[in-house]
PDB file of C-alpha atoms in Angstrom:
ATOM      1  CA  SER A   1       0.000   0.000   0.000  1.00  0.00           C
ATOM      2  CA  PHE A   2       1.196   3.488  -0.864  1.00  0.00           C
ATOM      3  CA  ILE A   3       0.278   4.977   2.511  1.00  0.00           C
ATOM      4  CA  LYS A   4      -1.586   3.473   5.433  1.00  0.00           C
ATOM      5  CA  GLU A   5      -3.859   5.113   7.953  1.00  0.00           C
ATOM      6  CA  GLU A   6      -1.365   4.410  10.734  1.00  0.00           C
ATOM      7  CA  ASP A   7       1.128   6.621   8.855  1.00  0.00           C
ATOM      8  CA  ILE A   8      -1.140   9.652   9.406  1.00  0.00           C
ATOM      9  CA  ILE A   9      -1.408  11.600  12.684  1.00  0.00           C
ATOM     10  CA  LYS A  10      -4.656  13.058  14.033  1.00  0.00           C
ATOM     11  CA  ASN A  11      -5.039  16.719  14.994  1.00  0.00           C
ATOM     12  CA  VAL A  12      -1.975  17.937  13.081  1.00  0.00           C
ATOM     13  CA  ASN A  13      -1.297  18.833   9.464  1.00  0.00           C
ATOM     14  CA  ASN A  14       0.026  15.862   7.507  1.00  0.00           C
ATOM     15  CA  TYR A  15       2.018  17.108   4.519  1.00  0.00           C
ATOM     16  CA  LEU A  16       1.983  14.731   1.555  1.00  0.00           C
ATOM     17  CA  ILE A  17       4.592  15.601  -1.062  1.00  0.00           C
ATOM     18  CA  VAL A  18       3.747  14.298  -4.527  1.00  0.00           C
ATOM     19  CA  SER A  19       5.652  14.999  -7.744  1.00  0.00           C
ATOM     20  CA  SER A  20       3.716  13.054 -10.380  1.00  0.00           C
ATOM     21  CA  LYS A  21       0.152  12.463 -11.515  1.00  0.00           C
ATOM     22  CA  THR A  22       0.633   8.697 -11.148  1.00  0.00           C
ATOM     23  CA  ALA A  23       1.777   9.071  -7.545  1.00  0.00           C
ATOM     24  CA  LEU A  24      -1.116  11.442  -6.812  1.00  0.00           C
ATOM     25  CA  ASN A  25      -3.657   8.970  -8.209  1.00  0.00           C
ATOM     26  CA  GLU A  26      -2.201   6.191  -6.031  1.00  0.00           C
ATOM     27  CA  LEU A  27      -2.212   8.470  -2.989  1.00  0.00           C
ATOM     28  CA  ILE A  28      -5.878   9.323  -3.522  1.00  0.00           C
ATOM     29  CA  LYS A  29      -6.809   5.638  -3.804  1.00  0.00           C
ATOM     30  CA  ASN A  30      -5.173   5.070  -0.431  1.00  0.00           C
ATOM     31  CA  ILE A  31      -6.506   8.069   1.499  1.00  0.00           C
ATOM     32  CA  ILE A  32     -10.088   8.090   0.217  1.00  0.00           C
ATOM     33  CA  ASN A  33     -11.332   6.017   3.171  1.00  0.00           C
ATOM     34  CA  PHE A  34      -9.811   8.121   5.935  1.00  0.00           C
ATOM     35  CA  LYS A  35      -9.498  11.613   4.435  1.00  0.00           C
ATOM     36  CA  ASP A  36     -12.252  13.071   6.666  1.00  0.00           C
ATOM     37  CA  THR A  37     -10.479  12.037   9.866  1.00  0.00           C
ATOM     38  CA  TYR A  38      -7.136  13.755   9.229  1.00  0.00           C
ATOM     39  CA  ASN A  39      -5.748  17.109   8.098  1.00  0.00           C
ATOM     40  CA  LEU A  40      -4.119  16.223   4.799  1.00  0.00           C
ATOM     41  CA  VAL A  41      -2.147  18.930   2.993  1.00  0.00           C
ATOM     42  CA  LEU A  42      -1.010  18.158  -0.533  1.00  0.00           C
ATOM     43  CA  VAL A  43       2.353  19.542  -1.663  1.00  0.00           C
ATOM     44  CA  ILE A  44       2.801  19.513  -5.451  1.00  0.00           C
ATOM     45  CA  PRO A  45       5.187  21.115  -7.967  1.00  0.00           C
ATOM     46  CA  ASN A  46       2.443  22.737 -10.073  1.00  0.00           C
ATOM     47  CA  ARG A  47      -1.328  23.167 -10.203  1.00  0.00           C
ATOM     48  CA  ARG A  48      -1.544  21.079 -13.389  1.00  0.00           C
ATOM     49  CA  LEU A  49      -1.131  17.898 -11.322  1.00  0.00           C
ATOM     50  CA  THR A  50      -4.569  18.487  -9.824  1.00  0.00           C
ATOM     51  CA  ASP A  51      -6.377  18.629 -13.173  1.00  0.00           C
ATOM     52  CA  ASN A  52      -9.331  16.199 -13.009  1.00  0.00           C
ATOM     53  CA  ILE A  53      -8.529  15.342  -9.375  1.00  0.00           C
ATOM     54  CA  LYS A  54     -10.872  15.701  -6.403  1.00  0.00           C
ATOM     55  CA  THR A  55      -8.994  18.400  -4.535  1.00  0.00           C
ATOM     56  CA  ASN A  56     -11.611  18.507  -1.771  1.00  0.00           C
ATOM     57  CA  LEU A  57      -9.905  15.429  -0.335  1.00  0.00           C
ATOM     58  CA  PHE A  58      -7.244  17.756   1.040  1.00  0.00           C
ATOM     59  CA  LYS A  59      -7.412  20.461   3.697  1.00  0.00           C
ATOM     60  CA  ASP A  60      -5.119  22.587   1.565  1.00  0.00           C
ATOM     61  CA  ILE A  61      -2.797  22.421  -1.437  1.00  0.00           C
ATOM     62  CA  ILE A  62       0.648  24.026  -1.511  1.00  0.00           C
ATOM     63  CA  ILE A  63       2.679  24.462  -4.668  1.00  0.00           C
ATOM     64  CA  ILE A  64       6.460  24.229  -4.332  1.00  0.00           C
ATOM     65  CA  CYS A  65       8.610  23.953  -7.454  1.00  0.00           C
ATOM     66  CA  ASN A  66      10.470  20.627  -7.795  1.00  0.00           C
ATOM     67  CA  SER A  67      13.764  22.472  -8.174  1.00  0.00           C
ATOM     68  CA  SER A  68      13.383  24.144  -4.770  1.00  0.00           C
ATOM     69  CA  SER A  69      15.926  23.287  -2.118  1.00  0.00           C
ATOM     70  CA  ALA A  70      15.157  21.230   0.960  1.00  0.00           C
ATOM     71  CA  GLN A  71      15.463  24.440   2.971  1.00  0.00           C
ATOM     72  CA  ALA A  72      12.805  26.078   0.809  1.00  0.00           C
ATOM     73  CA  TYR A  73      10.439  23.142   1.378  1.00  0.00           C
ATOM     74  CA  GLU A  74      11.114  23.335   5.122  1.00  0.00           C
ATOM     75  CA  LYS A  75      10.494  27.094   5.206  1.00  0.00           C
ATOM     76  CA  ILE A  76       7.277  27.035   3.143  1.00  0.00           C
ATOM     77  CA  ILE A  77       5.804  24.047   4.942  1.00  0.00           C
ATOM     78  CA  GLY A  78       6.840  25.452   8.336  1.00  0.00           C
ATOM     79  CA  GLU A  79       5.167  28.792   7.606  1.00  0.00           C
ATOM     80  CA  HIS A  80       2.045  27.053   6.352  1.00  0.00           C
ATOM     81  CA  ASN A  81       1.898  24.888   9.449  1.00  0.00           C
ATOM     82  CA  GLU A  82       2.177  27.919  11.758  1.00  0.00           C
ATOM     83  CA  GLU A  83      -0.648  29.705   9.923  1.00  0.00           C
ATOM     84  CA  ASN A  84      -2.944  26.682   9.760  1.00  0.00           C
TER      85      ASN A  84
END
């Protein structure tokens, strides 16, 4: 399984970083049954990945370019987490 419910934590934002449409489709198949119980935030490289995808499965969607550094990911996700 791509991701299991025991991998997700209640009452906090769970950031799910996905870089491809294939990976996003697999992720959605796995979270569909427990999406309402957890705060799931999707992190993607561009909005195009969400074309024809049910984005209401996620509390929020953040776009971070694939070429961004690890520090940039940490900063953007950290700021998002503080605000939400």
